[in-house]
Tab-separated table of C-alpha atoms and ligand atoms in Angstrom:
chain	number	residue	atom	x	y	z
A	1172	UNK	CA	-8.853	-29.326	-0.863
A	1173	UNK	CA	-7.651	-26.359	-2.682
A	1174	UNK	CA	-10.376	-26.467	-5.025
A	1175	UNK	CA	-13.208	-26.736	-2.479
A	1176	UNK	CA	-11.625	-23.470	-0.646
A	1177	UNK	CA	-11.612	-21.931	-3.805
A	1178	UNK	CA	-15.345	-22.369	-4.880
A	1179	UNK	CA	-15.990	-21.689	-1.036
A	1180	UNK	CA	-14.541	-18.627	-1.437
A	1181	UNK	CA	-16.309	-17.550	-4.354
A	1182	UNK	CA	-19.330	-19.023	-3.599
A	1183	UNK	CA	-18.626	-16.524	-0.190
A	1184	UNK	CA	-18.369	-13.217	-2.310
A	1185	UNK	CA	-21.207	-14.426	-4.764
A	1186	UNK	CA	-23.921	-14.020	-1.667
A	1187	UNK	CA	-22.119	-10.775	-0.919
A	1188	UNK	CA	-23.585	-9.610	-4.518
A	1189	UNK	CA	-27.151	-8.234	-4.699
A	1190	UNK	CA	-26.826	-7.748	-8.380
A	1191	UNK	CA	-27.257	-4.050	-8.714
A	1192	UNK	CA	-25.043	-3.650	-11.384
A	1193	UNK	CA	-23.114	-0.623	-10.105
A	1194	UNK	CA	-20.298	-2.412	-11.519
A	1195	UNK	CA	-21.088	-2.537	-14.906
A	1196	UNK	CA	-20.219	1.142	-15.884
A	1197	UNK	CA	-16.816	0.405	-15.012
A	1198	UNK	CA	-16.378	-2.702	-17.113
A	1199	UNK	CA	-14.259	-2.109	-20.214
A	1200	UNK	CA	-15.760	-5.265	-22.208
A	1201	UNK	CA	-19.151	-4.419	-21.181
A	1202	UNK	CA	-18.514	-1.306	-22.285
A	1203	UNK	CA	-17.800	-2.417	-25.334
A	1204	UNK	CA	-20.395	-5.063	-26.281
A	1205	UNK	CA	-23.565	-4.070	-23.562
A	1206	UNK	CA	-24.218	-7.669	-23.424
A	1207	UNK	CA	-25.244	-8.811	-19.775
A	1208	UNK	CA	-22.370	-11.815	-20.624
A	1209	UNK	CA	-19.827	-9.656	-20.357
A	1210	UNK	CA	-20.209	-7.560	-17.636
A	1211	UNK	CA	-19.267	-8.691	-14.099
A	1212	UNK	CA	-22.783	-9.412	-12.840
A	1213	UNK	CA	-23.560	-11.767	-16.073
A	1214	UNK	CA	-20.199	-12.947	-15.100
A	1215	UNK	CA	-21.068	-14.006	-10.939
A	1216	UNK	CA	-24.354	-15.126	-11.989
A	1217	UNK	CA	-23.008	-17.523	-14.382
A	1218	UNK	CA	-20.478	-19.269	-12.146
A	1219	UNK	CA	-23.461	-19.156	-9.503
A	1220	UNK	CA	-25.342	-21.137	-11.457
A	1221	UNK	CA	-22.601	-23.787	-12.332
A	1222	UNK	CA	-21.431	-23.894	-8.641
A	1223	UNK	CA	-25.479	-24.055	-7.365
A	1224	UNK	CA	-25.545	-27.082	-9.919
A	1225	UNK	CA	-28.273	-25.253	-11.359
A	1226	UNK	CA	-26.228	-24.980	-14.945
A	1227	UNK	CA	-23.733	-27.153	-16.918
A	1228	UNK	CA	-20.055	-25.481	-18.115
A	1229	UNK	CA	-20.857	-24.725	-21.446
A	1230	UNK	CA	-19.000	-22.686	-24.170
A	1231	UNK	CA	-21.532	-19.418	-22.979
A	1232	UNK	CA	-19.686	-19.629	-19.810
A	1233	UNK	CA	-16.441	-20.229	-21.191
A	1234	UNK	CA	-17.093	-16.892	-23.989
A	1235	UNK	CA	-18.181	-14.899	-21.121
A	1236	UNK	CA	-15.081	-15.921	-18.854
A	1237	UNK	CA	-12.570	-15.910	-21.654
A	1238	UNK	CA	-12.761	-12.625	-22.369
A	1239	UNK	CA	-12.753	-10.874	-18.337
A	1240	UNK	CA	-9.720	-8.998	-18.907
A	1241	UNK	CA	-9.453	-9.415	-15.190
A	1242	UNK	CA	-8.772	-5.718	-14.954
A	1243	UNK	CA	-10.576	-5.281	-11.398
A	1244	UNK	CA	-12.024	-1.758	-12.332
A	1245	UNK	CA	-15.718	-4.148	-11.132
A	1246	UNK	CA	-14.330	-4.447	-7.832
A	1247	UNK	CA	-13.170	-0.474	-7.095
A	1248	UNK	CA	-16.610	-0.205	-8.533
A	1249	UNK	CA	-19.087	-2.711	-6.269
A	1250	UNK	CA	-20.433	-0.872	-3.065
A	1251	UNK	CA	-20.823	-4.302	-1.604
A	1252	UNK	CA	-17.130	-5.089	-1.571
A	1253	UNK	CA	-17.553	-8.105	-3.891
A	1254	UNK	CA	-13.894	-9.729	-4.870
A	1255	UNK	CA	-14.794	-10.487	-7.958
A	1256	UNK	CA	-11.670	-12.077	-8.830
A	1257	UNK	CA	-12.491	-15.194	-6.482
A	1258	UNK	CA	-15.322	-15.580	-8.728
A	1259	UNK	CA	-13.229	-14.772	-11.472
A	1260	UNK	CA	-10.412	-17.604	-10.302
A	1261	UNK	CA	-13.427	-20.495	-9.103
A	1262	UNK	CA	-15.376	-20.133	-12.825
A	1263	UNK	CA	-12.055	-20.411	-14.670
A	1264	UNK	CA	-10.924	-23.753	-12.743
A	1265	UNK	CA	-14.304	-25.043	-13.907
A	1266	UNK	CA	-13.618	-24.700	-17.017
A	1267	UNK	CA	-10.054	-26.079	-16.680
A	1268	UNK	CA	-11.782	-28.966	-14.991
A	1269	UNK	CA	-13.943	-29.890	-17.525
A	1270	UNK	CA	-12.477	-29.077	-20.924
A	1271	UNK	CA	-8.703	-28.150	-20.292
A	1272	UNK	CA	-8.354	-28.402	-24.458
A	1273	UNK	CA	-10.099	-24.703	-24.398
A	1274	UNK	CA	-8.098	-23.530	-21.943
A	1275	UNK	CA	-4.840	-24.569	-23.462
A	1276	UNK	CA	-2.366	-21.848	-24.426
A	1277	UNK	CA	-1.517	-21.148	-27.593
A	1278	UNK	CA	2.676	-21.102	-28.854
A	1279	UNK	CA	3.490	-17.634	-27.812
A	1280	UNK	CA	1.960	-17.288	-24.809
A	1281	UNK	CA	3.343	-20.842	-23.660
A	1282	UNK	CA	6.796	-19.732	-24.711
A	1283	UNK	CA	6.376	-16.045	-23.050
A	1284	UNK	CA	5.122	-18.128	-19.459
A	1285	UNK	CA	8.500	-20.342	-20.366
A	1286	UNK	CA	10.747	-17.111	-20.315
A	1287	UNK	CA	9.181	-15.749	-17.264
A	1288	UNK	CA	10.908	-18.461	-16.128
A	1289	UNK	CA	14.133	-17.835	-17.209
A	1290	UNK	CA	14.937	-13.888	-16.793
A	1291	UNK	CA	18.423	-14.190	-18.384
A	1292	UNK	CA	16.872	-15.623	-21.302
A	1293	UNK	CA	14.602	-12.795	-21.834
A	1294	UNK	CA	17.211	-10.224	-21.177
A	1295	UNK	CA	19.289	-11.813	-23.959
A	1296	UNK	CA	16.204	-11.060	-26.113
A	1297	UNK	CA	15.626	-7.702	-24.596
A	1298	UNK	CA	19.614	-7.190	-25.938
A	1299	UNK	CA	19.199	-8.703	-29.157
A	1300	UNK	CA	16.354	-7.021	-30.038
A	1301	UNK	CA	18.006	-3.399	-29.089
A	1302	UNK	CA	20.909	-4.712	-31.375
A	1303	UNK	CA	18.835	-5.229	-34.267
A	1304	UNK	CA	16.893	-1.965	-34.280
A	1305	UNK	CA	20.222	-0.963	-35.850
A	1306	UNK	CA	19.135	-2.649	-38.804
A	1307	UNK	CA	16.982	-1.206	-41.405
A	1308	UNK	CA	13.280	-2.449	-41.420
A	1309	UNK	CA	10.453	-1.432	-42.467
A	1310	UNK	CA	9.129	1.812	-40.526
A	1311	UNK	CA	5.411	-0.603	-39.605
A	1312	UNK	CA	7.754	-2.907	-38.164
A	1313	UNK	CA	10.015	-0.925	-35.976
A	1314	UNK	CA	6.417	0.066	-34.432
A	1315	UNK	CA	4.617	-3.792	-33.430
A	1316	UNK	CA	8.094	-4.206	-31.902
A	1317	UNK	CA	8.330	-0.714	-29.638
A	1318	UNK	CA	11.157	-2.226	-27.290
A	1319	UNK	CA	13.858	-1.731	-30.943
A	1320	UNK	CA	13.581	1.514	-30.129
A	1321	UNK	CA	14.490	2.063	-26.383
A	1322	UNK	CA	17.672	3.255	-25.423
A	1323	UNK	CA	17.939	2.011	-21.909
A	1324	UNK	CA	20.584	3.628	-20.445
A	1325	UNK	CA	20.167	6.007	-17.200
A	1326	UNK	CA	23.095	7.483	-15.798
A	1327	UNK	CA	22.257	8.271	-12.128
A	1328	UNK	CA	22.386	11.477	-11.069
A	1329	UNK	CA	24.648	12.949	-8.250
A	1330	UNK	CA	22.742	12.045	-5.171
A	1331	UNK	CA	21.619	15.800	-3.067
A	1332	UNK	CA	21.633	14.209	-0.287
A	1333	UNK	CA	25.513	12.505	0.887
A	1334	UNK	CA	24.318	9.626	2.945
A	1335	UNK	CA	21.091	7.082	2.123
A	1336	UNK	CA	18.299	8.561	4.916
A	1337	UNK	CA	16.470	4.969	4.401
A	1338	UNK	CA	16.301	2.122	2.363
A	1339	UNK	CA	13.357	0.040	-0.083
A	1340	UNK	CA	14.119	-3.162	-1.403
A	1341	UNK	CA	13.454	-3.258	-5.089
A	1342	UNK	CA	11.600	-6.077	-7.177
A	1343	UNK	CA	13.025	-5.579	-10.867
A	1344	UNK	CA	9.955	-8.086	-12.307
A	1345	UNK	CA	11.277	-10.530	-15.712
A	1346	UNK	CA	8.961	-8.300	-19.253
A	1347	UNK	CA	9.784	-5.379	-17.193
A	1348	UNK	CA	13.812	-5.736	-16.430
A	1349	UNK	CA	14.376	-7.376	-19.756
A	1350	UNK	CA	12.418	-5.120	-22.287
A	1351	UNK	CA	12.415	-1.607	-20.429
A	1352	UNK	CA	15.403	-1.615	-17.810
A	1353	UNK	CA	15.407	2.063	-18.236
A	1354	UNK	CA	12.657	2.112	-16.106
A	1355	UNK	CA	13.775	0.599	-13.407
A	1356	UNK	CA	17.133	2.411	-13.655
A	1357	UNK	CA	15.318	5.865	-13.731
A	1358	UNK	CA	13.959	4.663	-10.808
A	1359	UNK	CA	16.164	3.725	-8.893
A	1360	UNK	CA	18.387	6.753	-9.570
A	1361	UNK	CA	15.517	8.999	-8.614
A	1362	UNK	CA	15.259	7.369	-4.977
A	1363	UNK	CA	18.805	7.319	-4.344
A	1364	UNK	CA	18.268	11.199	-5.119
A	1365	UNK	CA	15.960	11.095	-2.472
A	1366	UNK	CA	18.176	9.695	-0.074
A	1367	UNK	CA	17.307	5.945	-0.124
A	1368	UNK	CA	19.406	3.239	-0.499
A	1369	UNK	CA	17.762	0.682	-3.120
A	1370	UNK	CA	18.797	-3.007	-2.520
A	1371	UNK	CA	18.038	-5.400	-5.355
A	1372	UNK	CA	18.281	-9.204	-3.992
A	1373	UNK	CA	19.540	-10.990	-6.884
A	1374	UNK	CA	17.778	-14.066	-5.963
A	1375	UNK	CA	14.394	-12.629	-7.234
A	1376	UNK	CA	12.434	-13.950	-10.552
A	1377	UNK	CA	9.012	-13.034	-12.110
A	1378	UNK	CA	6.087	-12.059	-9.957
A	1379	UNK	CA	4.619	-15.433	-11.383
A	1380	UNK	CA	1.372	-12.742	-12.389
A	1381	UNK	CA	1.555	-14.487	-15.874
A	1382	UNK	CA	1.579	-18.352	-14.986
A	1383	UNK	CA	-1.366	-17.504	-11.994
A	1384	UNK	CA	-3.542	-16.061	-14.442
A	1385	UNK	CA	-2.732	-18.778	-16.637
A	1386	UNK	CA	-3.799	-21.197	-14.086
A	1387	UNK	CA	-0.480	-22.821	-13.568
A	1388	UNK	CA	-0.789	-22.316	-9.865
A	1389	UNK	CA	2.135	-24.529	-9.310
A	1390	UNK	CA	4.743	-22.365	-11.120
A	1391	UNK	CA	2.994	-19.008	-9.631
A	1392	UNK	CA	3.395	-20.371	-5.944
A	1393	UNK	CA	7.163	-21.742	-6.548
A	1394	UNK	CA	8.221	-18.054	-8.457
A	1395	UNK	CA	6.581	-16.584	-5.291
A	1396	UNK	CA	8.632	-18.578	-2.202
A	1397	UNK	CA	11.525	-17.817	-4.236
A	1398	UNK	CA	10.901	-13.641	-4.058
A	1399	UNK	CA	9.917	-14.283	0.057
A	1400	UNK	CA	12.572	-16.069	0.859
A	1401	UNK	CA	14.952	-13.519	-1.480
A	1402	UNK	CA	13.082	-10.532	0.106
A	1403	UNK	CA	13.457	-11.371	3.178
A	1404	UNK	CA	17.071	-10.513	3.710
A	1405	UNK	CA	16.376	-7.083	2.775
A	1406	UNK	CA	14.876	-6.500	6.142
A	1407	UNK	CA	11.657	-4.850	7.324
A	1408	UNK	CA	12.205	-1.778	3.847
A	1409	UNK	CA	9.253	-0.892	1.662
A	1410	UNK	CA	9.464	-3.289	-1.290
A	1411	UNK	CA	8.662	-1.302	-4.846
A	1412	UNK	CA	8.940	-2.037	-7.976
A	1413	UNK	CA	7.698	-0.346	-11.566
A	1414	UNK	CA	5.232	-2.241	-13.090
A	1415	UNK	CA	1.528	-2.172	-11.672
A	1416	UNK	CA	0.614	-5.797	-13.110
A	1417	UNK	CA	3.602	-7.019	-10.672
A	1418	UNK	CA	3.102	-5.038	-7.680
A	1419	UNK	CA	-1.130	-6.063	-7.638
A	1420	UNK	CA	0.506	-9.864	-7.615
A	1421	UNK	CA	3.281	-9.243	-5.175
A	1422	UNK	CA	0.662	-7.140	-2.758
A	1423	UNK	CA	-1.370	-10.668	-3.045
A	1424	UNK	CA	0.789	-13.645	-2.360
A	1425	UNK	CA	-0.647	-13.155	1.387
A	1426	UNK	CA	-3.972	-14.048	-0.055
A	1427	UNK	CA	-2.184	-16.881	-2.856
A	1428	UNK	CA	-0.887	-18.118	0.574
A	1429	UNK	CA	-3.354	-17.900	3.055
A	1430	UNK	CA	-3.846	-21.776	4.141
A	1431	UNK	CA	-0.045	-22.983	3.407
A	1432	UNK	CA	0.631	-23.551	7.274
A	1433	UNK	CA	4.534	-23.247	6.411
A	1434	UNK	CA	4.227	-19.686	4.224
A	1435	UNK	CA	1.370	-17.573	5.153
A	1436	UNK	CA	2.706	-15.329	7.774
A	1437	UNK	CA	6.026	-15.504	5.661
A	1438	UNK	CA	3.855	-14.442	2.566
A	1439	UNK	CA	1.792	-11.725	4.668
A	1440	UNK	CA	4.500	-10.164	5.791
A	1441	UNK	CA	5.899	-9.769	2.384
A	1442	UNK	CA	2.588	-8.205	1.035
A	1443	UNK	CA	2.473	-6.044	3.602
A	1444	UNK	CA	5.579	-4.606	2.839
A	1445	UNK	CA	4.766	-3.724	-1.076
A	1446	UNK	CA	4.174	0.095	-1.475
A	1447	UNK	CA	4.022	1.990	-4.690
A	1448	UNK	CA	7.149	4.122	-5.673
A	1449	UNK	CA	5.103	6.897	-7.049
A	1450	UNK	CA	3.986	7.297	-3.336
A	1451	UNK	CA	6.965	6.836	-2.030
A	1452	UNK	CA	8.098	9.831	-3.674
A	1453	UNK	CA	5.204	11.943	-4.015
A	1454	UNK	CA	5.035	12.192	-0.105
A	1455	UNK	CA	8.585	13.279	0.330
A	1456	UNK	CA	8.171	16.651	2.760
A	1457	UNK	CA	9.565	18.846	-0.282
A	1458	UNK	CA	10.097	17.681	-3.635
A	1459	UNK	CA	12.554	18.979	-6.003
A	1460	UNK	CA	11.707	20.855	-9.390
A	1461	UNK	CA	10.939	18.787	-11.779
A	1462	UNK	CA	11.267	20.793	-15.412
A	1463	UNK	CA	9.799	19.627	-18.607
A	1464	UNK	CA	10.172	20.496	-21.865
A	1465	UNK	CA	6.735	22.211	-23.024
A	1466	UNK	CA	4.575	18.552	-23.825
A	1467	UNK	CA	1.609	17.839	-23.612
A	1468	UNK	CA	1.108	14.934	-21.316
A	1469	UNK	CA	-1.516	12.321	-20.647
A	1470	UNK	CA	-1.394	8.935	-18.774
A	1471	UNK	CA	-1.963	5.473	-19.351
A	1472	UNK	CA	-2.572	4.193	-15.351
A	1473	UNK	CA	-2.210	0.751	-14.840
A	1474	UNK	CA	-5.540	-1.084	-13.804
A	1475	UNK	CA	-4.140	-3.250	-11.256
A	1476	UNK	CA	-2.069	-0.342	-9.844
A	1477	UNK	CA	-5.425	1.534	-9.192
A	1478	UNK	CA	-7.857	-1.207	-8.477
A	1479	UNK	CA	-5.875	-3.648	-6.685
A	1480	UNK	CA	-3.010	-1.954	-5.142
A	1481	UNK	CA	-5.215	0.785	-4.573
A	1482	UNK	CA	-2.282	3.603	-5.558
A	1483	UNK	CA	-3.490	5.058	-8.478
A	1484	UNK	CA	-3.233	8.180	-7.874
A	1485	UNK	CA	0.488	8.743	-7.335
A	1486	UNK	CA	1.792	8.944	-11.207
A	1487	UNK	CA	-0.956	11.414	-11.633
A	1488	UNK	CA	-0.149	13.686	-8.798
A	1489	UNK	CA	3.143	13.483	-10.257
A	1490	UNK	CA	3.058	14.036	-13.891
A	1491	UNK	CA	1.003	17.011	-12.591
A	1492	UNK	CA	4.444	17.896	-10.597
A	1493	UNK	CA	6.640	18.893	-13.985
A	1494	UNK	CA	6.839	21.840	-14.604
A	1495	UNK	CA	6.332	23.193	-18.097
A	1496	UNK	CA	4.771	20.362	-19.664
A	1497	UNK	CA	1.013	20.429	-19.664
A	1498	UNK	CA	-0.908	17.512	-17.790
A	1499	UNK	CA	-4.209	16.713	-19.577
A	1500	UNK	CA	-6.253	14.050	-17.353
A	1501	UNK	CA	-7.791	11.942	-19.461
A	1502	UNK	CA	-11.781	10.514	-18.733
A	1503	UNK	CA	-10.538	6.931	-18.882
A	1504	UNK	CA	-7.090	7.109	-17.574
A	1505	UNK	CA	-7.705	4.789	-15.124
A	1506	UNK	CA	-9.017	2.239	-17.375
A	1507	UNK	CA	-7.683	-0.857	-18.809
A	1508	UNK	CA	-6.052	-0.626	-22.638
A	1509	UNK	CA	-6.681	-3.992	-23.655
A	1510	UNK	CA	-3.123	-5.085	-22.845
A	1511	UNK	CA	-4.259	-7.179	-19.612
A	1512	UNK	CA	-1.013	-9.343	-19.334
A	1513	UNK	CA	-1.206	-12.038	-22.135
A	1514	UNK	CA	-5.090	-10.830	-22.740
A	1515	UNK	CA	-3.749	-8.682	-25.927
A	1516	UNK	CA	-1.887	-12.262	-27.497
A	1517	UNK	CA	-4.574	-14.539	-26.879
A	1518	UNK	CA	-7.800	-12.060	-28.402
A	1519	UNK	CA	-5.894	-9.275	-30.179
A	1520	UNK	CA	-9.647	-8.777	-31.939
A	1521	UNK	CA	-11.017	-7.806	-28.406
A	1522	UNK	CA	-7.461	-6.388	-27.383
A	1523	UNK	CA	-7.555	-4.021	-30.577
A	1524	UNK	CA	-11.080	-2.814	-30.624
A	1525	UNK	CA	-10.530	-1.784	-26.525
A	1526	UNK	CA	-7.476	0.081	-27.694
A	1527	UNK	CA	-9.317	1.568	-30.673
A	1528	UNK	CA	-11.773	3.416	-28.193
A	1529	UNK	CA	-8.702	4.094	-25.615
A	1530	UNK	CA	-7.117	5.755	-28.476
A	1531	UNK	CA	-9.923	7.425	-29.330
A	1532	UNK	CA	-9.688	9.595	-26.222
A	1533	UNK	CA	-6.274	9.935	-26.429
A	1534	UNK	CA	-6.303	11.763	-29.665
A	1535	UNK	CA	-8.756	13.939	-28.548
A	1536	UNK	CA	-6.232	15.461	-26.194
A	1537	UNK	CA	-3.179	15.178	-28.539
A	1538	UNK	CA	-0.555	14.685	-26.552
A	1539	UNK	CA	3.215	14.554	-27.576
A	1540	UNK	CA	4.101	11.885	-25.134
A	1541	UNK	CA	1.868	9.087	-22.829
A	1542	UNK	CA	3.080	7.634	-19.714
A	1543	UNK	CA	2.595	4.785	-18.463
A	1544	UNK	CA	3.330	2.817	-15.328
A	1545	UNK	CA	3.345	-0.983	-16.751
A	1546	UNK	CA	5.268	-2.993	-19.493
A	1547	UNK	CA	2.192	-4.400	-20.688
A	1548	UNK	CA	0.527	-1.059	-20.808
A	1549	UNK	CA	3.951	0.598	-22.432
A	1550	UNK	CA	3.435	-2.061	-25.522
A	1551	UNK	CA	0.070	-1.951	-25.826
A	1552	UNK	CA	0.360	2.006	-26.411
A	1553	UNK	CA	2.575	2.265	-28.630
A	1554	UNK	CA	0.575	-0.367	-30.717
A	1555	UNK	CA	-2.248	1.919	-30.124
A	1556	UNK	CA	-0.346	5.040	-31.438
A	1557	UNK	CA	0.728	3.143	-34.320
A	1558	UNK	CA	-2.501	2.004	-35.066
A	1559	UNK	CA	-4.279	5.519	-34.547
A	1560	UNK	CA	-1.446	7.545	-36.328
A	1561	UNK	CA	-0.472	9.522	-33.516
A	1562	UNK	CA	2.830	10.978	-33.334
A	1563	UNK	CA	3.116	10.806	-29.240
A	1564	UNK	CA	6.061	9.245	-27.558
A	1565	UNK	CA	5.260	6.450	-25.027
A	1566	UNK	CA	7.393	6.464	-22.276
A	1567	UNK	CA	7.217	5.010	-18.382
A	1568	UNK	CA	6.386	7.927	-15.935
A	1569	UNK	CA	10.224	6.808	-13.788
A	1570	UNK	CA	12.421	7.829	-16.913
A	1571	UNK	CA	10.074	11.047	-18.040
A	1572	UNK	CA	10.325	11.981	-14.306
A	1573	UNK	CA	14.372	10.975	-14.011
A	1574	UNK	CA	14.813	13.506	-17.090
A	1575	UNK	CA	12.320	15.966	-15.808
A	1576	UNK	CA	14.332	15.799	-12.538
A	1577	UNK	CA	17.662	16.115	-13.668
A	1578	UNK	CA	16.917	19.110	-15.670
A	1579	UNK	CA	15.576	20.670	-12.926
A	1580	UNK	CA	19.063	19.633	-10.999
A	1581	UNK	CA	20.783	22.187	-13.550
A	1582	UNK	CA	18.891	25.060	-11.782
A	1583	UNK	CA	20.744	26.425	-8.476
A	1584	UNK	CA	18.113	24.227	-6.255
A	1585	UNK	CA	18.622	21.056	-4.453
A	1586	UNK	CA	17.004	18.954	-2.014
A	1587	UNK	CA	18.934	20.172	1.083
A	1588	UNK	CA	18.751	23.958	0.086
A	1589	UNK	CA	15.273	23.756	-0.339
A	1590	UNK	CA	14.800	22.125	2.993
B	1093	SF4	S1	-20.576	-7.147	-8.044
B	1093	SF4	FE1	-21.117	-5.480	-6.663
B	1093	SF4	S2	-21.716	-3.781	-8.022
B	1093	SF4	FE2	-21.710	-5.635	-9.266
B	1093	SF4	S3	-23.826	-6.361	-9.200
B	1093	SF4	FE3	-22.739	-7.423	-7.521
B	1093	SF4	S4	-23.043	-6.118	-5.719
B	1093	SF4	FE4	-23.605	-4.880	-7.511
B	1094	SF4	S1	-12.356	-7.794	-14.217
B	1094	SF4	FE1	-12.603	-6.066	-15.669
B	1094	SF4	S2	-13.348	-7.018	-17.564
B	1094	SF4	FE2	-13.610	-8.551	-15.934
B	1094	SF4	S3	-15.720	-8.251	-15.213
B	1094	SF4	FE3	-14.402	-6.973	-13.895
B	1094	SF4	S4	-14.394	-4.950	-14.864
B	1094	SF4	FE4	-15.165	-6.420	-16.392
């Protein structure tokens, strides 16, 4: 039943495409190759023809499929509204379907899906691996491995305002709580400086982003009952959370949910409650100062923060915010660096040669520091300015903007004197 909804549903947004190719501009691996395979419309006409009958699953399909980084950017693109990813989702069951050995995941990104599963696991490995960047290693090392080198600890700073004014309910997400806490602590201190009180349900786990894109449905749709039912004693509160790739899956367990009888309002509800924290704080009536410290600044964006969220814009108009520091918009900011959850493990040739061109841009600007609003996105950069030779600092936008604000604390201002 499942699966007939799901080809249903593509087959649904595949009449919805007239096959201009608007879209194919904004596709990263089309981009890169020009081949009509790899560009969204090759894409919907191939699963057409397999769902029409009128072509057999074959290894074209599964090339062309295989390497979608699933990034969306097609979608913000299509002036037909075409949900590509329902496409997306019905062409890679067919080729689960028919020859699940292709499909099967390799050691590391098996054992990664296994952690999601087990948060405390991961933040043991998040803790080792901070204790052994003590140790000497080589300097090449030190840089494939950029979480040795974070120093997550975030004292919050004195609230300005003495009681909460409101409350969000925070989603810490497993890569992104494990590997870069600091993030999430920055955060968090940063709206408690605003006045909110931020509950964390400790009942939460992963997203389940990683296992649905997998295609183990199952373990996606358990992960997300477990963050409704934990997120609903938080009350009615904006939910938020820090890394795009989580918030694009926690926007969409309404549609992961749609014909459960038993969870689909439950799940709607929950969606509807996800809002970006970069919004949250960027349409505060006044904001503080935030001061820099003379940098030059671009951003990474994360793709599913902009195309599926539909949000991007907030840790620009932010960045922009700091004072001192110098906020260089990048051409392709917006766009996808390759990272694409597990995309960057399972075809690091693709993964690397996206990067190379991402980097590419980057340089041009030369930037002492790039932030970025997703875990995936924060490893894949600093991979990128390792590869490139760079000498920027990647960094999530919370904890640049948590430092940025609390220097701008030591000036005479605060929130209730400027109000
Ligand atoms: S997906 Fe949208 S933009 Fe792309 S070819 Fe179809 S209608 Fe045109
Ligand atoms: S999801 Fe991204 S990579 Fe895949 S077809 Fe759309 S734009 Fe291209």
């Amino acid at each position: 039943m499942e699966l007939e909804s799901r080809f249903k549903a593509a087959l649904g947004e595949i009449d919805h495409c007239n096959k201009c190719g608007f879209c194919l501009p904004a596709c990263p691996t089309y981009r890169l190759t020009g081949s009509e395979l790899d560009s969204p419309r090759g894409r919907i006409a191939l699963v057409e023809g397999v769902l029409k009958n009128e072509i057999s699953v074959d290894r074209g399909l599964e090339a062309s499929l295989t390497y979608c980084l699933g990034c969306r950017a097609c979608e913000t693109a299509c002036p037909s509204g075409v949900q590509y990813h329902r496409v997306l989702e019905a062409g890679r069951t067919l080729l689960d379907k028919s020859r699940p050995r292709h499909r099967g995941l390799t050691f590391v990104p098996r054992t990664l899906l296994r952690l999601t599963r087990q948060p405390r696991q991961l933040r043991r490995l998040g803790r080792l691996a901070r204790r052994l960047s003590k140790w000497p290693m080589p300097r090449s090392m030190k840089n494939l491995i950029p979480m040795l080198d974070y120093q997550p600890q975030i004292v919050p700073p004195t609230p300005t305002r003495s009681e909460p004014q409101a409350a969000v309910a925070f989603f810490q997400g497993c890569v992104q709580e494990a590997l870069f806490g600091d993030a999430n602590q920055a955060c968090q201190a940063l709206l408690e400086a605003f006045g909110y009180r931020v509950d964390v349900p400790s009942q939460q786990t992963c997203c389940g982003a990683l296992a649905w894109h997998a295609g183990k449905t199952d373990q996606a749709r358990n992960m997300a009952r477990r963050n409704i039912a934990a997120f609903e004693a938080t009350g009615q509160v904006p939910l938020v959370n820090t890394a795009g790739g989580c918030g694009a899956m926690l926007s969409e367990y309404a549609e992961i949910f749609a014909e459960d009888l038993e969870w689909a309002a439950r799940a709607e509800h929950f969606s509807n409650r996800v809002q970006d924290w970069t919004g949250i704080i960027r349409d505060q009536s006044v904001l503080p100062r935030f001061v820099g410290e003379g940098s030059r600044v671009v951003l990474q964006n994360s793709c599913h923060l902009v195309n599926v969220e539909g949000g991007g814009d907030g840790p620009a108009d932010l960045a922009k915010w700091v004072e001192g520091d110098t906020f260089l918009e990048l051409k392709g900011q917006n766009q996808c660096c390759g990272s694409a959850g597990i995309y960057n493990i399972q075809h690091p040739d693709w993964s690397g040669r996206l990067l190379d061109k991402k980097m590419e841009e980057v340089s041009c600007a030369s930037p002492d520091r790039i932030v970025v609003v997703n875990p995936g996105c924060q490893l894949q950069m600093t991979w990128g300015v390792s590869r490139s030779g760079l000498s920027a600092e990647v960094e999530h936008l919370a904890r640049y903007l948590y430092r940025a604000f609390v220097r701008g604390q030591r000036e005479p201002q605060s929130l209730d004197q400027v109000e």
